[in-house]
Amino acid sequence: VAQPMRLSTADLDSFMLRHTDANIFRESDVAGAIYQVESGCVRLVKYCACGRRCVVAFAMPGDLFGLGSQGPEEIDAEAACDTRISKLNPTGLKTLMDSEPTRALTIIDAAHGGQDHHNEHFLVVSQGHADEKVAWFLHRMTAHFSAQAKSNDHPVTFDLPMPRNDIAEHLGMKFETVSREISRLKELGIIETIGLRKIKVLKPRDLAGRASLDAHENRQKAERGPVCEWMPEALS
Amino acid sequence: VAQPMRLSTADLDSFMLRHTDANIFRESDVAGAIYQVESGCVRLVKYCACGRRCVVAFAMPGDLFGLGSQGPEEIDAEAACDTRISKLNPTGLKTLMDSEPTRALTIIDAAHGGQDHHNEHFLVVSQGHADEKVAWFLHRMTAHFSAQAKSNDHPVTFDLPMPRNDIAEHLGMKFETVSREISRLKELGIIETIGLRKIKVLKPRDLAGRASLDAHENRQKAERGPVCEWMPEALS
DNA sequence: CGTCAGGTTGACCTGTGTCAAACTCCGTGG
DNA sequence: CCACGGAGTTTGACACAGGTCAACCTGACG
């Protein structure tokens, strides 16, 4: 979700392992704890009564979650595959806040989801077509594993820790469609699959090009008016 | 967006009026200011290069915005109709933080979007069908104008401050489809339209029923494992 | 009373969901 | 070591919700 600062073992309170599909949060948990993914992958899921779900975000190794809209009251956190997680309790957080206030605030922000790509994700899901959605997702995964892949355009190989269905629910589509779009990218020679879960991105730049929903420049500002046109006294 | 606490005129720094489609933020603005809608409606919009847009949220009278993912760096804020807005500058916020720290924090949270219905909105947009989306939106508007409409099931009348196209982009659909679904709700006798922008909800409960994506109970927690299964020393 | 942006309605078409069959891993037990 | 089984994935055929395009309507405003 967000990885501006990694918690060190010295900070942490407890450690746990969750097998695929197991819940991270439990009723006994106090709200206000911060979780860090050590290995594996956590999916943050919103359910509705009719059984439909959507994966609001994936937390990859190094990512934090647990506060605000990504907290236990708001959302379910489930292991997308066998996953190790470490936890910082509210008391530990308070200690950290005393000793290193600036760092603590960064961590708190990150555990809220860091607002990093929320709007972009929303844009993709609400406006993108199937091919753009999948390309965007794989592009983001590529960027997660290799920051410079887009610029130097070298092949990148990585593991997709989650099943196709999780990807589908993250992108607001069905897993068959995800599968089809992955196949199409293979036909186009942009990616390869190794086994079932491993992806080799042959042309990171082409992939990024197909995910081209990100850019939000060249928006011209609309009509400008004076900044102050009324005074509060004028209110009814 | 969120309305846990209204800024009073005493708190505020400046006041402005924006005509339909005008921008709220301008380059001269310092980041960190908080805006409050006094009357009208503000749409918070994310653009992409290809011209597609999505309305991440509407800020109704009383709602706050301007920080984090709803701030000037992340998003465009535009008047959905002629709109009066008041503004609290960072310096004013600091003053407030000194005098009333608790209230200041509530306000800061609200100006982030208050995370109130983000996940639900996302669920609706990514999983809902056209009829559910429109019903959900009208239901939320109804709730905004009459908190008890759902329980007592009395008719409620209110103004839709934004055009159909804004609703469509808020729900990830096209305005023609929004129009069709509104017509269907009229045929069903659940709502009436008065003029072009006024809505009379005849059966709030039926409307809420058709928006039934909200409930997120009856999710059974998955398999439980021990809380601590590994120690950091065991890491490779 | 004329004008025009915004809204409604209709006909058609396409992308994606749905249903179903087959295939691929991978683990398990004989 | 191999057969078996099952979850996850791929692929195909088909249906339909909703997008697209176009014509028309409505009501707000000068």
Short mmCIF file of C-alpha atoms (C1' of nucleotides) in Angstrom, two decimals:
data_model
loop_
_atom_site.label_atom_id
_atom_site.label_comp_id
_atom_site.label_asym_id
_atom_site.label_seq_id
_atom_site.Cartn_x
_atom_site.Cartn_y
_atom_site.Cartn_z
CA VAL A 1 0.00 0.00 0.00
CA ALA A 2 2.60 2.51 1.03
CA GLN A 3 6.21 2.07 1.84
CA PRO A 4 7.84 5.30 2.80
CA MET A 5 9.45 3.81 5.88
CA ARG A 6 9.99 0.32 7.01
CA LEU A 7 9.46 -0.67 10.60
CA SER A 8 12.52 -2.32 12.05
CA THR A 9 12.39 -5.38 14.28
CA ALA A 10 13.26 -3.15 17.20
CA ASP A 11 9.97 -1.27 16.82
CA LEU A 12 7.70 -4.27 16.51
CA ASP A 13 5.55 -5.97 19.10
CA SER A 14 4.52 -9.30 17.62
CA PHE A 15 4.84 -11.48 14.58
CA MET A 16 2.48 -13.84 12.87
CA LEU A 17 2.02 -16.21 10.00
CA ARG A 18 -1.21 -16.53 8.02
CA HIS A 19 -1.97 -19.21 5.50
CA THR A 20 -3.75 -18.43 2.24
CA ASP A 21 -7.19 -16.86 2.78
CA ALA A 22 -6.80 -16.56 6.56
CA ASN A 23 -7.85 -13.33 8.25
CA ILE A 24 -5.26 -10.97 9.64
CA PHE A 25 -7.47 -9.04 12.05
CA ARG A 26 -9.33 -10.77 14.84
CA GLU A 27 -11.97 -9.63 17.30
CA SER A 28 -9.50 -9.57 20.15
CA ASP A 29 -7.45 -6.97 18.32
CA VAL A 30 -7.32 -3.44 19.59
CA ALA A 31 -8.01 -0.82 16.95
CA GLY A 32 -5.06 1.41 16.22
CA ALA A 33 -2.44 -1.23 15.61
CA ILE A 34 -0.21 -1.00 12.55
CA TYR A 35 0.65 -4.04 10.46
CA GLN A 36 3.58 -4.57 8.15
CA VAL A 37 3.80 -7.27 5.50
CA GLU A 38 7.11 -9.14 5.76
CA SER A 39 6.60 -11.66 3.00
CA GLY A 40 3.65 -12.83 0.93
CA CYS A 41 0.74 -10.52 0.24
CA VAL A 42 -2.32 -9.18 2.05
CA ARG A 43 -5.55 -8.24 0.30
CA LEU A 44 -7.77 -5.57 1.85
CA VAL A 45 -11.31 -6.55 1.00
CA LYS A 46 -14.71 -4.92 1.23
CA TYR A 47 -17.70 -7.28 1.26
CA CYS A 48 -21.32 -6.69 0.54
CA ALA A 49 -24.27 -8.76 1.63
CA CYS A 50 -24.91 -10.31 -1.79
CA GLY A 51 -21.53 -12.01 -1.66
CA ARG A 52 -19.82 -9.58 -4.00
CA ARG A 53 -16.41 -8.40 -2.90
CA CYS A 54 -13.87 -5.92 -4.01
CA VAL A 55 -10.19 -5.81 -3.21
CA VAL A 56 -9.56 -2.22 -2.21
CA ALA A 57 -5.80 -2.70 -2.14
CA PHE A 58 -3.00 -5.21 -1.96
CA ALA A 59 -0.33 -4.81 0.71
CA MET A 60 2.99 -6.11 -0.58
CA PRO A 61 6.12 -6.84 1.46
CA GLY A 62 7.19 -3.64 3.20
CA ASP A 63 3.74 -2.07 2.96
CA LEU A 64 1.86 -0.92 6.04
CA PHE A 65 -1.86 -0.99 6.81
CA GLY A 66 -4.30 -1.04 9.72
CA LEU A 67 -5.53 2.53 10.25
CA GLY A 68 -8.51 4.51 9.02
CA SER A 69 -10.19 3.14 5.92
CA GLN A 70 -7.72 0.28 6.02
CA GLY A 71 -8.45 -0.60 9.62
CA PRO A 72 -10.26 -3.53 11.23
CA GLU A 73 -13.57 -1.67 11.58
CA GLU A 74 -13.70 -0.71 7.95
CA ILE A 75 -12.31 -3.62 6.06
CA ASP A 76 -11.18 -7.25 6.09
CA ALA A 77 -7.50 -8.04 5.70
CA GLU A 78 -6.80 -11.52 4.36
CA ALA A 79 -3.65 -13.34 3.34
CA ALA A 80 -3.62 -13.64 -0.47
CA CYS A 81 -1.02 -16.38 -0.08
CA ASP A 82 1.00 -17.70 2.88
CA THR A 83 2.11 -14.49 4.50
CA ARG A 84 4.26 -13.26 7.36
CA ILE A 85 3.15 -10.13 9.10
CA SER A 86 4.55 -8.06 11.92
CA LYS A 87 2.55 -5.81 14.16
CA LEU A 88 3.05 -2.62 16.10
CA ASN A 89 0.56 -2.16 18.92
CA PRO A 90 -0.90 1.24 19.81
CA THR A 91 1.28 1.39 22.90
CA GLY A 92 4.38 0.72 20.84
CA LEU A 93 3.24 3.37 18.41
CA LYS A 94 2.92 5.83 21.24
CA THR A 95 6.45 5.05 22.35
CA LEU A 96 7.67 5.61 18.84
CA MET A 97 5.73 8.85 18.67
CA ASP A 98 7.60 10.10 21.71
CA SER A 99 11.06 9.08 20.56
CA GLU A 100 10.77 9.87 16.85
CA PRO A 101 7.69 11.99 16.18
CA THR A 102 8.42 12.78 12.53
CA ARG A 103 9.02 9.18 11.61
CA ALA A 104 5.92 8.15 13.55
CA LEU A 105 3.75 10.52 11.53
CA THR A 106 5.12 9.17 8.25
CA ILE A 107 4.32 5.67 9.45
CA ILE A 108 0.80 6.64 10.52
CA ASP A 109 0.18 8.17 7.12
CA ALA A 110 1.44 5.02 5.40
CA ALA A 111 -0.80 2.80 7.52
CA HIS A 112 -3.79 4.83 6.32
CA GLY A 113 -2.98 3.66 2.82
CA GLY A 114 -0.75 6.60 2.15
CA GLN A 115 -3.32 7.94 -0.35
CA ASP A 116 -0.62 7.19 -2.90
CA HIS A 117 -2.55 5.71 -5.77
CA HIS A 118 -6.11 5.70 -4.49
CA ASN A 119 -7.40 8.21 -6.99
CA GLU A 120 -5.56 6.59 -9.87
CA HIS A 121 -6.88 3.16 -8.92
CA PHE A 122 -10.36 4.58 -8.81
CA LEU A 123 -9.94 6.17 -12.21
CA VAL A 124 -8.73 2.92 -13.72
CA VAL A 125 -11.51 0.84 -12.23
CA SER A 126 -14.28 3.27 -13.06
CA GLN A 127 -13.18 4.34 -16.54
CA GLY A 128 -10.71 1.81 -17.86
CA HIS A 129 -11.38 -1.01 -20.29
CA ALA A 130 -10.40 -4.59 -19.50
CA ASP A 131 -7.09 -4.39 -21.36
CA GLU A 132 -6.13 -1.08 -19.72
CA LYS A 133 -7.01 -2.39 -16.28
CA VAL A 134 -4.83 -5.47 -16.54
CA ALA A 135 -1.99 -3.53 -18.17
CA TRP A 136 -2.20 -0.94 -15.39
CA PHE A 137 -2.11 -3.60 -12.71
CA LEU A 138 0.87 -5.44 -14.19
CA HIS A 139 2.60 -2.14 -14.79
CA ARG A 140 2.18 -1.21 -11.13
CA MET A 141 3.45 -4.61 -10.02
CA THR A 142 6.44 -4.23 -12.31
CA ALA A 143 7.15 -0.81 -10.84
CA HIS A 144 6.90 -2.31 -7.37
CA PHE A 145 9.61 -4.85 -8.12
CA SER A 146 11.82 -2.71 -10.31
CA ALA A 147 11.64 1.05 -9.97
CA GLN A 148 13.67 1.74 -13.11
CA ALA A 149 12.02 -0.83 -15.41
CA LYS A 150 10.01 1.81 -17.21
CA SER A 151 12.99 3.99 -18.00
CA ASN A 152 15.61 1.42 -19.03
CA ASP A 153 13.02 -0.93 -20.58
CA HIS A 154 14.83 -4.10 -19.46
CA PRO A 155 12.81 -7.29 -18.86
CA VAL A 156 11.64 -7.85 -15.29
CA THR A 157 10.54 -11.12 -13.73
CA PHE A 158 8.45 -11.41 -10.59
CA ASP A 159 5.91 -13.53 -8.76
CA LEU A 160 2.25 -12.66 -8.70
CA PRO A 161 1.42 -13.62 -5.12
CA MET A 162 -2.36 -13.53 -5.59
CA PRO A 163 -4.74 -15.66 -7.67
CA ARG A 164 -6.42 -14.28 -10.79
CA ASN A 165 -9.68 -13.85 -8.96
CA ASP A 166 -8.13 -11.40 -6.50
CA ILE A 167 -6.75 -9.39 -9.39
CA ALA A 168 -10.19 -9.41 -10.99
CA GLU A 169 -11.87 -8.14 -7.83
CA HIS A 170 -9.20 -5.49 -7.48
CA LEU A 171 -9.96 -4.24 -10.99
CA GLY A 172 -13.73 -4.64 -10.96
CA MET A 173 -13.93 -7.45 -13.49
CA LYS A 174 -14.24 -11.25 -13.71
CA PHE A 175 -11.27 -13.58 -13.51
CA GLU A 176 -11.95 -15.06 -16.95
CA THR A 177 -11.50 -11.62 -18.43
CA VAL A 178 -8.26 -11.10 -16.52
CA SER A 179 -7.03 -14.40 -17.89
CA ARG A 180 -7.97 -13.44 -21.44
CA GLU A 181 -6.17 -10.11 -21.22
CA ILE A 182 -3.04 -11.77 -19.85
CA SER A 183 -3.17 -14.17 -22.78
CA ARG A 184 -3.49 -11.25 -25.18
CA LEU A 185 -0.43 -9.57 -23.68
CA LYS A 186 1.44 -12.84 -24.20
CA GLU A 187 0.36 -13.01 -27.85
CA LEU A 188 1.57 -9.45 -28.27
CA GLY A 189 4.97 -10.44 -26.91
CA ILE A 190 4.79 -7.91 -24.09
CA ILE A 191 4.90 -10.45 -21.28
CA GLU A 192 5.56 -14.15 -20.73
CA THR A 193 4.24 -16.41 -18.02
CA ILE A 194 6.52 -18.87 -16.27
CA GLY A 195 4.56 -21.54 -14.52
CA LEU A 196 1.26 -20.19 -13.26
CA ARG A 197 2.15 -17.29 -11.05
CA LYS A 198 5.42 -15.96 -12.38
CA ILE A 199 5.38 -13.09 -14.86
CA LYS A 200 8.20 -11.93 -17.09
CA VAL A 201 7.64 -8.47 -18.50
CA LEU A 202 9.55 -8.35 -21.77
CA LYS A 203 8.65 -4.79 -22.73
CA PRO A 204 7.97 -2.70 -19.63
CA ARG A 205 7.57 0.46 -21.69
CA ASP A 206 4.91 -1.03 -23.97
CA LEU A 207 3.13 -2.29 -20.90
CA ALA A 208 3.20 1.16 -19.35
CA GLY A 209 1.91 2.60 -22.60
CA ARG A 210 -1.16 0.37 -22.50
CA ALA A 211 -1.83 1.46 -18.94
CA SER A 212 -1.89 5.08 -20.05
CA LEU A 213 -4.61 6.34 -17.77
CA ASP A 214 -2.17 7.82 -15.30
CA ALA A 215 -1.29 11.12 -16.97
CA HIS A 216 -3.35 13.95 -15.62
CA GLU A 217 -1.51 16.91 -17.09
CA ASN A 218 -2.80 19.13 -19.91
CA ARG A 219 -5.98 19.89 -18.05
CA GLN A 220 -6.63 23.54 -18.60
CA LYS A 221 -7.91 25.41 -15.62
CA ALA A 222 -11.38 26.82 -16.09
CA GLU A 223 -12.59 30.37 -15.79
CA ARG A 224 -11.04 32.38 -13.00
CA GLY A 225 -13.02 34.64 -10.76
CA PRO A 226 -12.05 36.88 -7.89
CA VAL A 227 -11.05 35.01 -4.78
CA CYS A 228 -13.33 36.82 -2.39
CA GLU A 229 -16.78 37.66 -3.62
CA TRP A 230 -18.88 37.54 -0.53
CA MET A 231 -18.51 38.16 3.13
CA PRO A 232 -20.00 36.00 5.84
CA GLU A 233 -22.09 38.86 7.11
CA ALA A 234 -24.01 38.75 3.84
CA LEU A 235 -25.35 35.30 4.70
CA SER A 236 -29.03 34.91 5.32
CA VAL B 1 -17.55 14.55 1.87
CA ALA B 2 -17.53 14.59 5.63
CA GLN B 3 -19.33 16.76 8.09
CA PRO B 4 -18.45 15.93 11.64
CA MET B 5 -17.85 19.53 12.53
CA ARG B 6 -18.70 22.75 10.86
CA LEU B 7 -16.25 25.59 10.72
CA SER B 8 -17.74 28.76 12.14
CA THR B 9 -17.27 32.17 10.57
CA ALA B 10 -14.93 33.01 13.40
CA ASP B 11 -12.47 30.35 12.27
CA LEU B 12 -12.42 31.23 8.61
CA ASP B 13 -9.92 33.27 6.64
CA SER B 14 -11.58 34.01 3.30
CA PHE B 15 -14.70 33.49 1.28
CA MET B 16 -15.33 32.97 -2.39
CA LEU B 17 -17.93 32.39 -5.02
CA ARG B 18 -17.43 30.10 -7.99
CA HIS B 19 -19.72 29.81 -10.97
CA THR B 20 -20.61 26.47 -12.50
CA ASP B 21 -17.53 24.54 -13.72
CA ALA B 22 -15.03 27.02 -12.29
CA ASN B 23 -12.01 25.72 -10.43
CA ILE B 24 -11.73 26.13 -6.68
CA PHE B 25 -7.99 25.68 -6.31
CA ARG B 26 -5.56 27.98 -8.06
CA GLU B 27 -1.80 27.92 -8.52
CA SER B 28 -1.32 30.72 -6.04
CA ASP B 29 -2.88 28.58 -3.34
CA VAL B 30 -0.75 27.23 -0.55
CA ALA B 31 -1.17 23.52 0.05
CA GLY B 32 -2.65 22.70 3.44
CA ALA B 33 -5.68 24.94 3.33
CA ILE B 34 -9.07 23.55 4.27
CA TYR B 35 -12.20 24.42 2.29
CA GLN B 36 -15.80 24.29 3.40
CA VAL B 37 -18.79 24.32 1.07
CA GLU B 38 -21.35 26.89 2.21
CA SER B 39 -23.89 26.46 -0.56
CA GLY B 40 -23.95 24.73 -3.92
CA CYS B 41 -21.78 21.71 -4.58
CA VAL B 42 -18.14 20.96 -5.37
CA ARG B 43 -17.02 17.98 -7.43
CA LEU B 44 -13.60 16.49 -6.79
CA VAL B 45 -12.37 15.22 -10.14
CA LYS B 46 -9.51 13.08 -11.36
CA TYR B 47 -8.55 13.48 -15.00
CA CYS B 48 -6.61 11.28 -17.33
CA ALA B 49 -4.82 12.24 -20.52
CA CYS B 50 -7.40 10.66 -22.84
CA GLY B 51 -10.02 13.09 -21.60
CA ARG B 52 -11.77 10.61 -19.37
CA ARG B 53 -12.65 11.88 -15.94
CA CYS B 54 -14.05 10.49 -12.76
CA VAL B 55 -15.71 12.33 -9.93
CA VAL B 56 -14.05 10.95 -6.83
CA ALA B 57 -16.48 12.70 -4.51
CA PHE B 58 -19.03 15.48 -4.20
CA ALA B 59 -18.66 17.99 -1.39
CA MET B 60 -22.08 19.18 -0.28
CA PRO B 61 -22.84 22.18 1.94
CA GLY B 62 -21.11 21.68 5.27
CA ASP B 63 -18.56 19.25 3.87
CA LEU B 64 -14.83 19.89 4.10
CA PHE B 65 -12.05 19.08 1.66
CA GLY B 66 -8.56 20.16 0.66
CA LEU B 67 -6.09 17.79 2.32
CA GLY B 68 -4.37 14.59 1.26
CA SER B 69 -6.00 12.74 -1.60
CA GLN B 70 -8.53 15.57 -1.77
CA GLY B 71 -5.92 18.28 -1.96
CA PRO B 72 -4.78 20.57 -4.78
CA GLU B 73 -1.81 18.39 -5.77
CA GLU B 74 -3.88 15.28 -6.13
CA ILE B 75 -7.14 16.39 -7.60
CA ASP B 76 -9.17 19.15 -9.21
CA ALA B 77 -12.00 20.77 -7.29
CA GLU B 78 -14.68 22.34 -9.47
CA ALA B 79 -18.00 23.98 -8.75
CA ALA B 80 -20.76 21.63 -9.90
CA CYS B 81 -23.13 24.61 -9.81
CA ASP B 82 -22.81 28.18 -8.54
CA THR B 83 -21.15 27.64 -5.21
CA ARG B 84 -20.03 29.56 -2.15
CA ILE B 85 -16.95 28.33 -0.38
CA SER B 86 -15.09 29.40 2.71
CA LYS B 87 -11.45 28.73 3.38
CA LEU B 88 -9.23 28.18 6.36
CA ASN B 89 -5.55 28.88 5.65
CA PRO B 90 -2.77 26.75 7.13
CA THR B 91 -1.92 29.55 9.54
CA GLY B 92 -5.50 29.73 10.71
CA LEU B 93 -5.48 25.97 11.08
CA LYS B 94 -2.39 26.20 13.24
CA THR B 95 -4.10 28.75 15.46
CA LEU B 96 -7.08 26.46 15.79
CA MET B 97 -4.79 23.56 16.56
CA ASP B 98 -3.36 25.51 19.50
CA SER B 99 -6.66 26.65 20.92
CA GLU B 100 -8.76 23.54 20.29
CA PRO B 101 -6.53 20.59 19.40
CA THR B 102 -9.22 17.90 19.51
CA ARG B 103 -11.58 19.80 17.28
CA ALA B 104 -8.71 20.63 14.93
CA LEU B 105 -7.90 16.96 14.48
CA THR B 106 -11.51 16.12 13.69
CA ILE B 107 -11.51 18.86 11.10
CA ILE B 108 -8.26 17.67 9.57
CA ASP B 109 -9.66 14.17 9.29
CA ALA B 110 -12.80 15.50 7.64
CA ALA B 111 -10.79 17.53 5.13
CA HIS B 112 -9.02 14.32 4.09
CA GLY B 113 -12.40 13.03 2.99
CA GLY B 114 -13.12 11.52 6.36
CA GLN B 115 -12.77 8.03 4.82
CA ASP B 116 -16.49 7.81 5.57
CA HIS B 117 -17.84 6.11 2.50
CA HIS B 118 -14.78 5.65 0.33
CA ASN B 119 -14.78 1.89 0.50
CA GLU B 120 -18.51 1.69 -0.03
CA HIS B 121 -18.33 4.01 -3.02
CA PHE B 122 -15.59 1.89 -4.46
CA LEU B 123 -17.61 -1.26 -3.94
CA VAL B 124 -20.63 0.24 -5.67
CA VAL B 125 -18.66 1.53 -8.64
CA SER B 126 -16.64 -1.62 -9.13
CA GLN B 127 -19.34 -4.23 -8.50
CA GLY B 128 -22.72 -2.58 -8.84
CA HIS B 129 -25.05 -2.68 -11.83
CA ALA B 130 -26.43 0.49 -13.36
CA ASP B 131 -29.68 0.35 -11.38
CA GLU B 132 -27.90 -0.30 -8.09
CA LYS B 133 -25.45 2.53 -8.71
CA VAL B 134 -28.13 5.13 -9.33
CA ALA B 135 -30.27 3.86 -6.45
CA TRP B 136 -27.25 4.00 -4.17
CA PHE B 137 -26.43 7.54 -5.21
CA LEU B 138 -29.98 8.82 -4.75
CA HIS B 139 -30.22 6.97 -1.48
CA ARG B 140 -27.08 8.66 -0.22
CA MET B 141 -28.36 12.06 -1.34
CA THR B 142 -31.64 11.39 0.43
CA ALA B 143 -29.78 10.46 3.59
CA HIS B 144 -27.77 13.65 3.29
CA PHE B 145 -30.91 15.77 3.28
CA SER B 146 -33.01 13.76 5.70
CA ALA B 147 -31.26 11.54 8.18
CA GLN B 148 -34.41 9.72 9.28
CA ALA B 149 -35.96 9.19 5.82
CA LYS B 150 -34.98 5.54 5.75
CA SER B 151 -36.56 4.72 9.08
CA ASN B 152 -39.84 6.64 8.91
CA ASP B 153 -40.20 6.14 5.14
CA HIS B 154 -41.73 9.59 4.56
CA PRO B 155 -41.25 11.27 1.18
CA VAL B 156 -38.27 13.60 0.88
CA THR B 157 -37.73 16.33 -1.69
CA PHE B 158 -34.38 17.86 -2.53
CA ASP B 159 -32.34 19.50 -5.27
CA LEU B 160 -29.71 17.64 -7.23
CA PRO B 161 -27.09 20.36 -7.56
CA MET B 162 -25.07 18.58 -10.27
CA PRO B 163 -25.86 17.65 -13.88
CA ARG B 164 -26.47 14.05 -14.92
CA ASN B 165 -23.03 13.80 -16.44
CA ASP B 166 -21.36 14.45 -13.09
CA ILE B 167 -23.45 11.74 -11.50
CA ALA B 168 -22.46 9.40 -14.31
CA GLU B 169 -18.77 10.08 -13.84
CA HIS B 170 -19.16 9.62 -10.10
CA LEU B 171 -20.65 6.19 -10.68
CA GLY B 172 -18.47 5.04 -13.57
CA MET B 173 -21.17 5.06 -16.23
CA LYS B 174 -22.55 7.22 -19.05
CA PHE B 175 -25.09 9.96 -18.53
CA GLU B 176 -27.63 8.33 -20.86
CA THR B 177 -27.65 5.31 -18.59
CA VAL B 178 -28.12 7.48 -15.51
CA SER B 179 -31.06 9.11 -17.22
CA ARG B 180 -32.59 5.74 -18.11
CA GLU B 181 -32.30 4.45 -14.57
CA ILE B 182 -33.88 7.58 -13.16
CA SER B 183 -36.74 7.10 -15.60
CA ARG B 184 -37.12 3.50 -14.46
CA LEU B 185 -37.32 4.58 -10.81
CA LYS B 186 -40.06 7.00 -11.84
CA GLU B 187 -42.00 4.24 -13.60
CA LEU B 188 -41.70 2.15 -10.48
CA GLY B 189 -43.21 4.96 -8.44
CA ILE B 190 -40.19 5.16 -6.15
CA ILE B 191 -39.26 8.71 -7.08
CA GLU B 192 -40.69 11.70 -8.95
CA THR B 193 -38.85 14.49 -10.70
CA ILE B 194 -39.96 18.08 -10.30
CA GLY B 195 -38.53 20.26 -13.01
CA LEU B 196 -35.12 19.03 -14.09
CA ARG B 197 -33.03 19.00 -10.96
CA LYS B 198 -35.48 18.44 -8.14
CA ILE B 199 -36.09 14.92 -6.88
CA LYS B 200 -38.94 13.73 -4.71
CA VAL B 201 -38.28 10.36 -3.15
CA LEU B 202 -41.68 8.78 -2.56
CA LYS B 203 -40.45 5.54 -1.04
CA PRO B 204 -37.09 6.04 0.67
CA ARG B 205 -37.10 2.49 1.99
CA ASP B 206 -37.60 0.92 -1.42
CA LEU B 207 -34.85 3.13 -2.74
CA ALA B 208 -32.51 2.00 0.02
CA GLY B 209 -33.44 -1.60 -0.74
CA ARG B 210 -32.33 -1.24 -4.36
CA ALA B 211 -29.04 0.22 -3.19
CA SER B 212 -28.42 -2.84 -1.05
CA LEU B 213 -24.71 -3.08 -1.53
CA ASP B 214 -23.95 -1.42 1.76
CA ALA B 215 -24.41 -4.30 4.19
CA HIS B 216 -21.13 -5.91 5.04
CA GLU B 217 -22.14 -8.08 7.95
CA ASN B 218 -22.50 -11.88 7.84
CA ARG B 219 -18.99 -12.31 6.60
CA GLN B 220 -17.67 -15.30 8.47
CA LYS B 221 -14.11 -14.98 9.57
CA ALA B 222 -11.83 -17.51 7.96
CA GLU B 223 -9.56 -20.07 9.59
CA ARG B 224 -7.79 -18.90 12.72
CA GLY B 225 -4.18 -19.66 13.36
CA PRO B 226 -1.94 -18.86 16.28
CA VAL B 227 -1.09 -15.19 16.56
CA CYS B 228 2.65 -15.61 16.83
CA GLU B 229 4.24 -18.28 14.71
CA TRP B 230 7.63 -16.88 13.95
CA MET B 231 10.17 -14.66 15.56
CA PRO B 232 12.18 -12.04 13.74
CA GLU B 233 15.39 -13.84 14.57
CA ALA B 234 14.22 -16.69 12.36
CA LEU B 235 14.35 -14.45 9.30
CA SER B 236 16.86 -15.28 6.63
"C1'" DC C 1 -40.97 33.94 -27.41
"C1'" DG C 2 -36.62 32.14 -29.19
"C1'" DT C 3 -32.53 29.83 -28.01
"C1'" DC C 4 -29.64 26.45 -26.29
"C1'" DA C 5 -27.53 23.53 -22.80
"C1'" DG C 6 -28.92 19.73 -20.65
"C1'" DG C 7 -31.94 15.82 -20.55
"C1'" DT C 8 -34.67 11.95 -22.42
"C1'" DT C 9 -35.61 8.20 -25.45
"C1'" DG C 10 -34.80 4.88 -29.13
"C1'" DA C 11 -32.08 1.60 -32.05
"C1'" DC C 12 -28.14 -0.67 -32.52
"C1'" DC C 13 -23.61 -2.75 -31.36
"C1'" DT C 14 -19.75 -4.28 -28.68
"C1'" DG C 15 -17.25 -5.58 -24.57
"C1'" DT C 16 -17.53 -8.23 -20.96
"C1'" DG C 17 -20.14 -11.31 -18.03
"C1'" DT C 18 -21.88 -16.11 -17.90
"C1'" DC C 19 -21.72 -20.91 -18.40
"C1'" DA C 20 -19.25 -24.84 -19.57
"C1'" DA C 21 -15.42 -27.79 -20.92
"C1'" DA C 22 -10.66 -28.76 -20.81
"C1'" DC C 23 -6.08 -28.19 -19.21
"C1'" DT C 24 -2.10 -27.41 -15.76
"C1'" DC C 25 -0.02 -27.43 -11.76
"C1'" DC C 26 0.93 -29.31 -7.36
"C1'" DG C 27 0.20 -31.98 -3.38
"C1'" DT C 28 -1.23 -36.44 -1.43
"C1'" DG C 29 -1.56 -41.13 -0.75
"C1'" DG C 30 -1.26 -45.78 -2.44
"C1'" DC D 1 7.36 -43.35 -8.12
"C1'" DC D 2 3.20 -42.72 -10.28
"C1'" DA D 3 -1.93 -42.26 -10.19
"C1'" DC D 4 -5.26 -39.53 -8.56
"C1'" DG D 5 -7.79 -35.37 -7.28
"C1'" DG D 6 -8.82 -30.78 -6.91
"C1'" DA D 7 -8.05 -25.91 -7.06
"C1'" DG D 8 -6.77 -22.58 -10.13
"C1'" DT D 9 -6.46 -21.27 -14.85
"C1'" DT D 10 -7.29 -21.10 -19.76
"C1'" DT D 11 -10.23 -21.08 -23.65
"C1'" DG D 12 -14.57 -21.17 -26.24
"C1'" DA D 13 -19.51 -20.06 -27.31
"C1'" DC D 14 -23.13 -17.31 -26.28
"C1'" DA D 15 -26.12 -13.64 -24.08
"C1'" DC D 16 -27.09 -9.32 -22.46
"C1'" DA D 17 -26.07 -4.91 -19.89
"C1'" DG D 18 -24.63 -0.89 -20.96
"C1'" DG D 19 -22.01 2.03 -24.30
"C1'" DT D 20 -22.60 4.65 -28.68
"C1'" DC D 21 -24.86 7.45 -31.94
"C1'" DA D 22 -28.62 10.07 -33.20
"C1'" DA D 23 -33.03 12.38 -32.88
"C1'" DC D 24 -35.97 14.72 -30.13
"C1'" DC D 25 -37.73 17.03 -26.02
"C1'" DT D 26 -37.80 20.27 -22.02
"C1'" DG D 27 -37.40 23.97 -19.27
"C1'" DA D 28 -34.38 27.77 -17.75
"C1'" DC D 29 -33.15 32.27 -19.14
"C1'" DG D 30 -32.49 36.30 -21.76
#
